[in-house]
PDB file of C-alpha atoms in Angstrom:
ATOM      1  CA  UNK Y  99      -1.084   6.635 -40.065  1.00 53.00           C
ATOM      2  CA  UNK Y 100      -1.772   7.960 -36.761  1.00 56.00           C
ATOM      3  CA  UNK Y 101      -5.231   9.327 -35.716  1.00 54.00           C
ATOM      4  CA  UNK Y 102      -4.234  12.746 -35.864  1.00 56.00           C
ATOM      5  CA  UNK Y 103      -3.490  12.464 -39.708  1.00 61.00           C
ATOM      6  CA  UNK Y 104      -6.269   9.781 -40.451  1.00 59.00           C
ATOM      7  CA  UNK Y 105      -8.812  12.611 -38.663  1.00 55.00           C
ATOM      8  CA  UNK Y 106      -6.698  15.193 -40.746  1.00 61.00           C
ATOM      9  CA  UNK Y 107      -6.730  13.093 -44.114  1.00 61.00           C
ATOM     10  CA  UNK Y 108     -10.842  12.295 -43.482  1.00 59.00           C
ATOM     11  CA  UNK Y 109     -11.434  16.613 -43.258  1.00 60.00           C
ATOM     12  CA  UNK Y 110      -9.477  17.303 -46.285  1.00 64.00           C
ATOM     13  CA  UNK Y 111     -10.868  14.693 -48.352  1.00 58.00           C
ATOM     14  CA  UNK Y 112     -14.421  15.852 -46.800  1.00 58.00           C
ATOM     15  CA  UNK Y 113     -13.910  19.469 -48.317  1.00 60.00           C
ATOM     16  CA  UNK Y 114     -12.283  17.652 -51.870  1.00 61.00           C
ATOM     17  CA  UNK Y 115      -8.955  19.019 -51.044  1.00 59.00           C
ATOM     18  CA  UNK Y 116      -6.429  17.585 -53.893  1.00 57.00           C
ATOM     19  CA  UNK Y 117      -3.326  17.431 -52.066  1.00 64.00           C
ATOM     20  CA  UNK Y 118      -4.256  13.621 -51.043  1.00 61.00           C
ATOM     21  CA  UNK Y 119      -2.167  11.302 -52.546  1.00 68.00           C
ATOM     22  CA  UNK Y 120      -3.742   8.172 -54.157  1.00 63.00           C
ATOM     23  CA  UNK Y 121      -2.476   5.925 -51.525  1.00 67.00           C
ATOM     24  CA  UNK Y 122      -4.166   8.242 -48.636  1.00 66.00           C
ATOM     25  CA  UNK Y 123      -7.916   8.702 -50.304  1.00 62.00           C
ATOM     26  CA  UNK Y 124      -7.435   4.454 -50.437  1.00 67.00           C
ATOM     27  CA  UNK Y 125      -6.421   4.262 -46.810  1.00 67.00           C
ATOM     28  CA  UNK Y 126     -10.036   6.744 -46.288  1.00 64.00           C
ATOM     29  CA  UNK Y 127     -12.270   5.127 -48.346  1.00 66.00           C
ATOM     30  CA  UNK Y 128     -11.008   1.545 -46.736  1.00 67.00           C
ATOM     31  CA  UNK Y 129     -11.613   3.309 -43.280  1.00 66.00           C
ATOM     32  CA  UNK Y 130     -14.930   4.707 -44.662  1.00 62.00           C
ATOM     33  CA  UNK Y 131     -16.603   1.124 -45.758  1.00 66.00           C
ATOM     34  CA  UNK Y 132     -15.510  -0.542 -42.786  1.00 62.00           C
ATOM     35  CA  UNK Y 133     -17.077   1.694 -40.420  1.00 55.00           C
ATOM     36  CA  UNK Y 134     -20.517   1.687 -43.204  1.00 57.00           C
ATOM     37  CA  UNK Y 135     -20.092  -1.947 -42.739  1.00 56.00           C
ATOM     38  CA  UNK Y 136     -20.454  -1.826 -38.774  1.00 51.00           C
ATOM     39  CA  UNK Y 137     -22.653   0.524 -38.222  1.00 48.00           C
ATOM     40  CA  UNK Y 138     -24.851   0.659 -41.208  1.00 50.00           C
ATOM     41  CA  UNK Y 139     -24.255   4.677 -41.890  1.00 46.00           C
ATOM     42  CA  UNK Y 140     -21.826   6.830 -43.755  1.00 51.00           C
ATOM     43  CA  UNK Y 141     -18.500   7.765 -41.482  1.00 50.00           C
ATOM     44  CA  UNK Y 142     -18.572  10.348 -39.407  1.00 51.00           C
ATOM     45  CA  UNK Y 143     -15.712  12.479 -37.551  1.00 49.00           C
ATOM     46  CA  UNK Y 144     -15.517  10.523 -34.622  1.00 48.00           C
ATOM     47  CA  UNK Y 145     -16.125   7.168 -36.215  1.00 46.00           C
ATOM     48  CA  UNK Y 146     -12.530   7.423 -37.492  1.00 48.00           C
ATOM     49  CA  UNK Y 147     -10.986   6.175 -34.540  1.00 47.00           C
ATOM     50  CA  UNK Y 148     -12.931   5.160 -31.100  1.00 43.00           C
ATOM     51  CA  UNK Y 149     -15.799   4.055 -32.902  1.00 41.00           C
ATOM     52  CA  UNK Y 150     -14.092   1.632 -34.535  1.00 38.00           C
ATOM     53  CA  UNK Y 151     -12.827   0.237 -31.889  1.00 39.00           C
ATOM     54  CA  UNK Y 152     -16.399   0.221 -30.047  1.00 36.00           C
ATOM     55  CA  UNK Y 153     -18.962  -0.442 -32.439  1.00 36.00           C
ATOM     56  CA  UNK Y 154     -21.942   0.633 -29.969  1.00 35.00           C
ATOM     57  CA  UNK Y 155     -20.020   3.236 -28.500  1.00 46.00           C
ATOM     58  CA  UNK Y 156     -21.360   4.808 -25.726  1.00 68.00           C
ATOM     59  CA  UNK Y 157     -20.556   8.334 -23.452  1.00 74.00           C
ATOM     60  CA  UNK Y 158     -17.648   6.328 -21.360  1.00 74.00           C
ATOM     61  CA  UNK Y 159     -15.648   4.530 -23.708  1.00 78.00           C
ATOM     62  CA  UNK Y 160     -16.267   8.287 -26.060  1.00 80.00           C
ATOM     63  CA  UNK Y 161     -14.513   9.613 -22.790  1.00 81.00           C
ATOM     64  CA  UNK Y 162     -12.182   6.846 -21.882  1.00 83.00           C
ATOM     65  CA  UNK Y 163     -10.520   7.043 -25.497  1.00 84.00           C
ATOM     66  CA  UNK Y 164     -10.563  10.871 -25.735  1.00 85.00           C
ATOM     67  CA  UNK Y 165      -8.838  11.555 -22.401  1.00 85.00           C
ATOM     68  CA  UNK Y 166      -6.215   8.804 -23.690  1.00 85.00           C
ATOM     69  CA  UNK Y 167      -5.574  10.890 -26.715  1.00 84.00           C
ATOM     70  CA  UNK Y 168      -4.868  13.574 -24.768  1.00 84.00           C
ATOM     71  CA  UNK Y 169      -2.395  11.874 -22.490  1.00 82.00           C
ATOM     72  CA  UNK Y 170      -0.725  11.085 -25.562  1.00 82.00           C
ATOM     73  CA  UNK Y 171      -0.747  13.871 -26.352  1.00 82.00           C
ATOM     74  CA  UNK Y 172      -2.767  14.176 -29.626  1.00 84.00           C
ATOM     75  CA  UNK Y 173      -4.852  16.969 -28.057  1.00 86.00           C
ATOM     76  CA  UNK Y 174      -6.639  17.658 -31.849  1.00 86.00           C
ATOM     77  CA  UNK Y 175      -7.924  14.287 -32.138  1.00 84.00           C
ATOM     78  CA  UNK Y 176      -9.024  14.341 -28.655  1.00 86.00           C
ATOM     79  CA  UNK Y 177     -10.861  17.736 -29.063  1.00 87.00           C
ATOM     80  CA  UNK Y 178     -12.806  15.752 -31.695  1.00 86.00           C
ATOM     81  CA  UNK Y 179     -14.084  13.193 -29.675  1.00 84.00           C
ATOM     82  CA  UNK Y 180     -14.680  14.825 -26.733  1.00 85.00           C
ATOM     83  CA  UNK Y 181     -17.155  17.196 -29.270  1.00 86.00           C
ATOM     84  CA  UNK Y 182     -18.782  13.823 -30.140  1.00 82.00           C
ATOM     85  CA  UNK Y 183     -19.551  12.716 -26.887  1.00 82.00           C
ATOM     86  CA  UNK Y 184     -20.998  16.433 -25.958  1.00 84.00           C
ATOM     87  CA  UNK Y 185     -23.056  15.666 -29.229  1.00 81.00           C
ATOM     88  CA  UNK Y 186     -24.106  11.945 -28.166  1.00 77.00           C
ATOM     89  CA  UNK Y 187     -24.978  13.035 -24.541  1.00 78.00           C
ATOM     90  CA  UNK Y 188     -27.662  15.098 -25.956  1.00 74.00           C
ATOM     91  CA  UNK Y 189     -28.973  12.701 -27.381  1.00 68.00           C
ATOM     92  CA  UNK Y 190     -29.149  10.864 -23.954  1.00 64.00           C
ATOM     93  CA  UNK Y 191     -31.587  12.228 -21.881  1.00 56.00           C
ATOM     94  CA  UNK Y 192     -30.939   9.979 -18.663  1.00 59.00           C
ATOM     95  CA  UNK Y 193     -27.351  11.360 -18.873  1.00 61.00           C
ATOM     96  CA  UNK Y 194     -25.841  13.317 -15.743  1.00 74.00           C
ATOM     97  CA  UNK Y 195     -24.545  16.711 -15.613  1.00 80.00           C
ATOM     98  CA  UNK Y 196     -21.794  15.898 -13.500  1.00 83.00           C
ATOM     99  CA  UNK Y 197     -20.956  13.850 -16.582  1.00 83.00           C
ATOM    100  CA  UNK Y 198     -21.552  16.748 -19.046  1.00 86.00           C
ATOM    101  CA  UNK Y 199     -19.434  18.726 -16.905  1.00 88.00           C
ATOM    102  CA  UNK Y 200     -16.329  15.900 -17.386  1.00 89.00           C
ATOM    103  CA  UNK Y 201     -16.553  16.030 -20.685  1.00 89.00           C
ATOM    104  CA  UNK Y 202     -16.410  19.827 -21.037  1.00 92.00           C
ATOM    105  CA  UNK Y 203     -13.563  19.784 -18.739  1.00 92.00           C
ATOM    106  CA  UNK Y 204     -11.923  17.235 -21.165  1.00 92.00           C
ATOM    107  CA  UNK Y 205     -12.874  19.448 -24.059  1.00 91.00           C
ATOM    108  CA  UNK Y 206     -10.450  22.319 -22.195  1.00 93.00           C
ATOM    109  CA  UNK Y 207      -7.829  20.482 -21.595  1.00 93.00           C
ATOM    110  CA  UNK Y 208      -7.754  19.722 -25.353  1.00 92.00           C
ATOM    111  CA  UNK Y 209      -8.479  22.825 -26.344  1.00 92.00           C
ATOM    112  CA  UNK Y 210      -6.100  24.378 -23.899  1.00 92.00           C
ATOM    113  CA  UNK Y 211      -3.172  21.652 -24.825  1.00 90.00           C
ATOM    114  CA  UNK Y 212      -4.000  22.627 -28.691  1.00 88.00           C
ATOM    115  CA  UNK Y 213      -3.431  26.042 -28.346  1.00 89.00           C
ATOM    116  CA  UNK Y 214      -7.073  27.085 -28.468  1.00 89.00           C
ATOM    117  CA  UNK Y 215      -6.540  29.003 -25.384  1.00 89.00           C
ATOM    118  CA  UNK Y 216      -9.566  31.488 -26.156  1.00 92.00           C
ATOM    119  CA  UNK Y 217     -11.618  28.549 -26.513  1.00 92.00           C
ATOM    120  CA  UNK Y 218     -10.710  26.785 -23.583  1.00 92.00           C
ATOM    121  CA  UNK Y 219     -11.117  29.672 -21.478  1.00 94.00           C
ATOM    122  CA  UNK Y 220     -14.884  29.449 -22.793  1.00 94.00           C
ATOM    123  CA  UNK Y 221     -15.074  26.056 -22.062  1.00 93.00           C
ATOM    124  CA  UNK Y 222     -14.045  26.056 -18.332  1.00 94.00           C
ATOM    125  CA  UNK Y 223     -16.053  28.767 -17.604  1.00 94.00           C
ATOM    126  CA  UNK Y 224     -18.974  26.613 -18.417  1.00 92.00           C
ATOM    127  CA  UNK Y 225     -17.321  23.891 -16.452  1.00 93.00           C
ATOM    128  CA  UNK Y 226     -17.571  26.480 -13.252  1.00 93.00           C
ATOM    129  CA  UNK Y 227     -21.202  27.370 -13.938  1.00 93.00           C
ATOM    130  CA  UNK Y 228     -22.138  23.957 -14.332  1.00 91.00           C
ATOM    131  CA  UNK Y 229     -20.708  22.899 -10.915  1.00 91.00           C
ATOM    132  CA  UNK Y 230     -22.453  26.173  -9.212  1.00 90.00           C
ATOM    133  CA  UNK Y 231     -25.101  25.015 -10.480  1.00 89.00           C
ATOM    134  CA  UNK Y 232     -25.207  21.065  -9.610  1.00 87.00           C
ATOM    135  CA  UNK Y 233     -23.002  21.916  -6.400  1.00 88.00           C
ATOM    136  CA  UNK Y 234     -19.687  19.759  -7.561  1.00 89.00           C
ATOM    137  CA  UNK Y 235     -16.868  20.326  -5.227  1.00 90.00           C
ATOM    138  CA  UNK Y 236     -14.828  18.318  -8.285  1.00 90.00           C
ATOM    139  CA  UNK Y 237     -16.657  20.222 -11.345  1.00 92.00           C
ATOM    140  CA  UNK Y 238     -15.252  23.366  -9.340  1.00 94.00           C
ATOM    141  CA  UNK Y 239     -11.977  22.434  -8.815  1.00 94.00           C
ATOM    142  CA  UNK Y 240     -11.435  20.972 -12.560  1.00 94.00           C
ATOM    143  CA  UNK Y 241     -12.805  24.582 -14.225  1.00 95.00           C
ATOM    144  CA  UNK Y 242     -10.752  26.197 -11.338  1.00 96.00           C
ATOM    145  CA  UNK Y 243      -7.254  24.376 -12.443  1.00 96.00           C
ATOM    146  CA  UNK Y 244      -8.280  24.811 -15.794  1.00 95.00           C
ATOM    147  CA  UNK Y 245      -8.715  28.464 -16.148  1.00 96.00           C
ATOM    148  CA  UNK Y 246      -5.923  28.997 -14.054  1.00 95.00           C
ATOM    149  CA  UNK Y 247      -3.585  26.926 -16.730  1.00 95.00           C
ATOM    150  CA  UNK Y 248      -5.129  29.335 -19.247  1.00 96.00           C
ATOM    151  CA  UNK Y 249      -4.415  32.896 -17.473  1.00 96.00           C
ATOM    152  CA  UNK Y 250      -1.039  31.534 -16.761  1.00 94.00           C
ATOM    153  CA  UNK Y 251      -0.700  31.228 -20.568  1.00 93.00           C
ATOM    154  CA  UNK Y 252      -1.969  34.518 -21.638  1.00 93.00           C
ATOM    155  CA  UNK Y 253       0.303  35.930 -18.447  1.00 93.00           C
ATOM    156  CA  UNK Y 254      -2.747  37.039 -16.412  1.00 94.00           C
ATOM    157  CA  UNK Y 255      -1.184  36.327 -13.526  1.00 94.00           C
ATOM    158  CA  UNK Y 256      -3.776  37.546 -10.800  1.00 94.00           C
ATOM    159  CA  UNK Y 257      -6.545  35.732 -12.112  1.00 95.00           C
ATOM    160  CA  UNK Y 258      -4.634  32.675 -12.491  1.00 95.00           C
ATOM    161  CA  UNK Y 259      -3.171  32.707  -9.055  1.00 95.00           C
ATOM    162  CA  UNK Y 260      -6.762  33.470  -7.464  1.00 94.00           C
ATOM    163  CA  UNK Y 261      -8.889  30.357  -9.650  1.00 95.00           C
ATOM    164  CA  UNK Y 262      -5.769  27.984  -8.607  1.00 95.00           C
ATOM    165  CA  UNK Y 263      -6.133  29.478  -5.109  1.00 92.00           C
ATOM    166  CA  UNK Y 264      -9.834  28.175  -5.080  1.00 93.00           C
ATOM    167  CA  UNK Y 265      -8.712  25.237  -7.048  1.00 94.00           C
ATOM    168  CA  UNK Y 266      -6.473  24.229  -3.781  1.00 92.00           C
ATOM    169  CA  UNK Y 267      -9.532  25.152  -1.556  1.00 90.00           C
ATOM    170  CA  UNK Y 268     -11.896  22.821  -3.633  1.00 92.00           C
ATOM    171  CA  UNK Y 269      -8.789  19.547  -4.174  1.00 90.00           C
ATOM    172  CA  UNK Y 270      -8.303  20.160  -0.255  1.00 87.00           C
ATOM    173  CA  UNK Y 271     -11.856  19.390   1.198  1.00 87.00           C
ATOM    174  CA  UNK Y 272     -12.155  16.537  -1.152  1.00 84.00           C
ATOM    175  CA  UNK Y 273      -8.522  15.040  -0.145  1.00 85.00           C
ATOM    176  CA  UNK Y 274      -7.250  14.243  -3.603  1.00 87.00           C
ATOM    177  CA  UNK Y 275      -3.508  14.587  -3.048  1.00 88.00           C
ATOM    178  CA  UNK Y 276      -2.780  13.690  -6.814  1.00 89.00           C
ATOM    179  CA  UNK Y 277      -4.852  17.053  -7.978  1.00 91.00           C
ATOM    180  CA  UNK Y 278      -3.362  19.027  -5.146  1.00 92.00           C
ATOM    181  CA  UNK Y 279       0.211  17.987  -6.263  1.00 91.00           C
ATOM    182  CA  UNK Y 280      -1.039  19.713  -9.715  1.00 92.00           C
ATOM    183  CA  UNK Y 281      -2.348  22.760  -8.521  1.00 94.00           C
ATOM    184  CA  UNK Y 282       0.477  23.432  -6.246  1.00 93.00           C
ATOM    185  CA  UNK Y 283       2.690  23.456  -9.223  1.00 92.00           C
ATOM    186  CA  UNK Y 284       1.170  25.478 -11.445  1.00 93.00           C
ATOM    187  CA  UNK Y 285      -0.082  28.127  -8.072  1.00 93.00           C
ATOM    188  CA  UNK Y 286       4.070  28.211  -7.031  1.00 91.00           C
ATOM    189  CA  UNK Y 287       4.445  29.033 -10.998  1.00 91.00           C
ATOM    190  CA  UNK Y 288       2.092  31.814 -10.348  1.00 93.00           C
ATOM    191  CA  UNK Y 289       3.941  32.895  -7.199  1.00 91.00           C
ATOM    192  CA  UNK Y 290       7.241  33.257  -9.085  1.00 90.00           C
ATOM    193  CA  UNK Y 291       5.583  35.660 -11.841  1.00 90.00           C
ATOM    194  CA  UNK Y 292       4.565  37.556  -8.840  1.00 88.00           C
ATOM    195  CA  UNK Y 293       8.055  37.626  -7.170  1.00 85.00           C
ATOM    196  CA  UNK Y 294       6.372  36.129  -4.120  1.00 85.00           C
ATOM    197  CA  UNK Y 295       8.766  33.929  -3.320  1.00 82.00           C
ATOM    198  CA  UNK Y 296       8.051  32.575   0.275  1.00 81.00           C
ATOM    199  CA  UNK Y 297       4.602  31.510  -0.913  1.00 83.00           C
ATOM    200  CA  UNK Y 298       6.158  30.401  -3.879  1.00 86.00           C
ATOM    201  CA  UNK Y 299       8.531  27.996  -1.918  1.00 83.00           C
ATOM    202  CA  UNK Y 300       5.927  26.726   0.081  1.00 82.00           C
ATOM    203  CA  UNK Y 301       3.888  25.644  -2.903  1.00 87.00           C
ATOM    204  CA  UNK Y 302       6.960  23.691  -5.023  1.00 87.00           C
ATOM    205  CA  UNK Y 303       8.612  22.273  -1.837  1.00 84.00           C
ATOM    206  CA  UNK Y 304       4.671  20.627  -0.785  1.00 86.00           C
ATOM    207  CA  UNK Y 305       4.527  19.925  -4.733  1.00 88.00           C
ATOM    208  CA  UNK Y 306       8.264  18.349  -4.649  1.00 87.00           C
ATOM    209  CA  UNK Y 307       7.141  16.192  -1.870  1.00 86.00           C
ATOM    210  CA  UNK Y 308       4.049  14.724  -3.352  1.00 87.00           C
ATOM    211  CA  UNK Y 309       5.194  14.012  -6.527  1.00 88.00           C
ATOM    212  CA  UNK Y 310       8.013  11.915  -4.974  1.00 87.00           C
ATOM    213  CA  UNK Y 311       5.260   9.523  -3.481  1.00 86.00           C
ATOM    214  CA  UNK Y 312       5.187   6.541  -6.454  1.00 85.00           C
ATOM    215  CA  UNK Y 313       1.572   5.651  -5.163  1.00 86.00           C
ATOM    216  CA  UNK Y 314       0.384   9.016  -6.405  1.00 85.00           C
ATOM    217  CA  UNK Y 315       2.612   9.131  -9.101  1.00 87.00           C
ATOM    218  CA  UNK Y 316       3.743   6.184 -10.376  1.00 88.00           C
ATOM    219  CA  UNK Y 317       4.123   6.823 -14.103  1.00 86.00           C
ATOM    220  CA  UNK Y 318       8.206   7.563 -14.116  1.00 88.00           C
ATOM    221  CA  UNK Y 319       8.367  10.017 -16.999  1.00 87.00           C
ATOM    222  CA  UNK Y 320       5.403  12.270 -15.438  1.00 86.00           C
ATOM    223  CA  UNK Y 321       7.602  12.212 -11.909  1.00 88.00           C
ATOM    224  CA  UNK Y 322      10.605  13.372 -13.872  1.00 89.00           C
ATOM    225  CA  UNK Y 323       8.656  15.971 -15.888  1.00 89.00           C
ATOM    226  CA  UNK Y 324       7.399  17.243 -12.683  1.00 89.00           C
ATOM    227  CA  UNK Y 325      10.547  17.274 -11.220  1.00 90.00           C
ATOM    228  CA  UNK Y 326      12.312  18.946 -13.620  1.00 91.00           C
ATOM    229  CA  UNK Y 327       9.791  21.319 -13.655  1.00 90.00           C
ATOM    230  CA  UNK Y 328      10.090  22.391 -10.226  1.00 89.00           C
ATOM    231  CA  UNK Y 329      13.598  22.751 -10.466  1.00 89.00           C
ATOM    232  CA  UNK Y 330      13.425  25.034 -13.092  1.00 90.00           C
ATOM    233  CA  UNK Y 331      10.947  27.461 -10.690  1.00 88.00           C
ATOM    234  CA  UNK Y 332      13.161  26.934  -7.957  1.00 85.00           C
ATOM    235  CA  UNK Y 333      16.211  28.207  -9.720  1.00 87.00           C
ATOM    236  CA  UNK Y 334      13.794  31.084 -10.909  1.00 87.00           C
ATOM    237  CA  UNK Y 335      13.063  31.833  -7.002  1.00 84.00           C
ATOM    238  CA  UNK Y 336      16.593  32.059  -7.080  1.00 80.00           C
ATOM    239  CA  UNK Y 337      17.006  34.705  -9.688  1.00 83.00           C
ATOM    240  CA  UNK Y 338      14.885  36.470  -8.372  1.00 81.00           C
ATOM    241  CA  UNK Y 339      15.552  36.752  -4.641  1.00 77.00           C
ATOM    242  CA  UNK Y 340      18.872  37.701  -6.224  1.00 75.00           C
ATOM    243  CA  UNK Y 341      17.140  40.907  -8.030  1.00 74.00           C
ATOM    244  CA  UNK Y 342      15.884  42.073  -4.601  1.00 68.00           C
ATOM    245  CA  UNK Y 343      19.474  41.175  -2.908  1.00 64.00           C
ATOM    246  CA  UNK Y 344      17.972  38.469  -0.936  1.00 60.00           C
ATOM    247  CA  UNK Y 345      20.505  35.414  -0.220  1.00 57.00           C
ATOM    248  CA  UNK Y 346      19.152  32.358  -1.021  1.00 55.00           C
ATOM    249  CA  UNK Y 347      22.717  30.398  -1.205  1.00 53.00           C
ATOM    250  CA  UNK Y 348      21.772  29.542   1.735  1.00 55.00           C
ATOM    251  CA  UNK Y 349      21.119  29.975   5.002  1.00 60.00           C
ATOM    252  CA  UNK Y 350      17.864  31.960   4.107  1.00 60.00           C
ATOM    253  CA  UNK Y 351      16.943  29.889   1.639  1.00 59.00           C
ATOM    254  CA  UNK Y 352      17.199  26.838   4.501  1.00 62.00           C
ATOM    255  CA  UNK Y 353      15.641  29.252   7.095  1.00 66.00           C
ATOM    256  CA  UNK Y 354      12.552  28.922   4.587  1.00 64.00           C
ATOM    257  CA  UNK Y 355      12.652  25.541   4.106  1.00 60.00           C
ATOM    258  CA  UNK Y 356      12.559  25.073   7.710  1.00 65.00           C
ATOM    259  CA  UNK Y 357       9.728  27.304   8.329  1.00 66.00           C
ATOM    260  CA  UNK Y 358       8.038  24.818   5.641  1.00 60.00           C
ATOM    261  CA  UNK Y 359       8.430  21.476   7.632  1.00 59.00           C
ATOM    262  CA  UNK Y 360       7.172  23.442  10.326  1.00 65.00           C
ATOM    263  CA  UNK Y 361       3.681  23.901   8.596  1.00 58.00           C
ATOM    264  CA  UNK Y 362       4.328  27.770   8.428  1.00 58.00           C
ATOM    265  CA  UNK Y 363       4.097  29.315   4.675  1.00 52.00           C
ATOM    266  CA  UNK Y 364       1.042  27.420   3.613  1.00 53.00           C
ATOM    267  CA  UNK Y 365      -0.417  28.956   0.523  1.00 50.00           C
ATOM    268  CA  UNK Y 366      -3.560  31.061   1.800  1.00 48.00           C
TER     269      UNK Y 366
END
C-alpha cells in the first residue's frame, strides 16, 4: 500500500470503522508493533511513514520527507506530516521561526494542492505575518506565491495578480531565477484573466525563457509541464486579442515580442 492509504487505513481503523478488510487491519497492526518496537510508544499519525524511516526523527528529515510527498504528489499525506513537524517544533524551543515559517508554507502548498483552498489561504497568511514580523525577504515571497495560487483558484483575480506582483518584487531582490520562473507563470495566468495581454506576454515569454535553461530546470517532465502550460496561455492571449479584433497572426504579435527582447513590457 502506498502512504496515502496506509495513513487512510491507520484513521479508519483509529475511529473502528468496519469496512477494513482482514488483510488491511494485519498490514496496521504489523505497522503498529514495529513502530512500538522502535520507539517504545503506541503509533502515532506521522509515525506511519517518515518515522519509520527515521527512528529519531527530527524537524528536517519531518520536512525533507513531507515536501517529497508533495512532489509526488500525495499532498494528504504530506499535510500530515508537515502538521507533525508544526507539532514537534513546539516542542523545540531552540527552533527558528524562519523554520516555522517553511513549514507553514509547506503546510499550504499541501493544503492548497489538496483542495483545502480555505485552509491554505489561512495558512499563508500566517506565512506573510510571520516574515513581517522576522523580516524574511523569502518567508514573503513564499506566502506571496502562495496566496496568489489560491485567489487564482477561487478566480479572485486582483488579489492574486497584486500578492504575485509582490511575490516578483520579493524573488527579484533575492535573485532566485527558479522562483521567478514560477511566479511569472502563474502572474501571466493572471494577466490573461484580466485580458491584459501585453503584460501578459511579457510574463510567459520571460517564463518560456527560463524554464528552457536545464540548470534551473533540469527535471524533464516539470520543463514539459511548464511548457505546455504556457502554450496553452499563449493560445488564450490569442483568443482573446481576437475578441478585441487585435491581430496577433502576426506581425503584432512579433511587434510584441520584439518590444520584449528589448526589455520593454516588464511586469510592473
Amino acid at each position: 500500500m502506498s502512504d496515502d492509504e496506509i495513513w487512510q487505513r491507520w484513521k479508519a481503523k483509529q475511529q473502528n470503522n468496519t469496512s477494513l478488510t482482514p488483510a488491511e487491519y494485519r498490514v496496521i497492526d504489523e505497522l503498529e508493533q514495529e513502530i512500538e518496537l522502535e520507539w517504545g510508544v503506541p503509533a502515532a499519525p506521522a509515525h506511519l511513514s517518515a518515522s519509520l524511516r527515521y527512528p529519531n526523527a527530527d524537524l528536517e528529515k519531518l520536512q525533507v520527507e513531507a515536501e517529497e510527498l508533495l512532489r509526488r504528489g500525495q499532498a494528504i499525506s504530506a499535510a500530515d506530516l508537515f502538521e507533525q513537524a508544526l507539532l514537534l517544533f513546539e516542542a523545540s524551543p531552540q527552533a527558528g521561526q524562519v523554520l516555522k515559517g517553511h513549514l507553514l508554507n509547506g503546510l499550504g502548498l499541501a493544503q492548497y494542492h489538496k483542495g483545502s483552498r480555505e485552509e491554505a489561504e489561512y495558512t499563508f497568511g500566517q506565512v506573510l505575518a510571520l516574515a513581517k514580523r522576522v523580516a524574511s525577504l523569502q518567508l514573503e515571497q513564499e506566502a506571496r506565491y502562495g496566496l496568489g495560487l489560491v485567489y487564482l483558484k477561487q478566480r479572485k483575480i486582483a488579489l492574486a495578480i497584486d500578492n504575485l506582483r509582490q511575490a516578483l518584487i520579493c524573488v527579484r531582490q533575492r535573485q532566485e531565477r527558479r522562483d521567478e520562473a514560477m511566479i511569472l507563470l502563474e502572474l501571466g495566468s493572471g494577466y490573461v484573466e484580466q485580458s491584459l495581454l501585453h503584460r501578459a506576454i511579457a510574463c510567459l515569454l520571460m517564463a518560456q525563457r527560463f524554464y528552457l535553461m536545464v540548470e534551473l530546470f533540469p527535471d524533464y517532465e516539470e520543463r514539459k509541464e511548464a511548457e505546455r502550460r504556457i502554450e496553452n496561455r499563449l493560445e488564450e492571449v490569442r483568443k482573446r486579442a481576437a475578441q478585441v479584433n487585435l491581430r496577433l497572426g502576426s506581425q503584432q504579435y512579433q511587434s510584441w515580442v520584439a518590444d520584449f527582447e528589448a526589455g520593454k513590457l516588464l511586469p510592473e
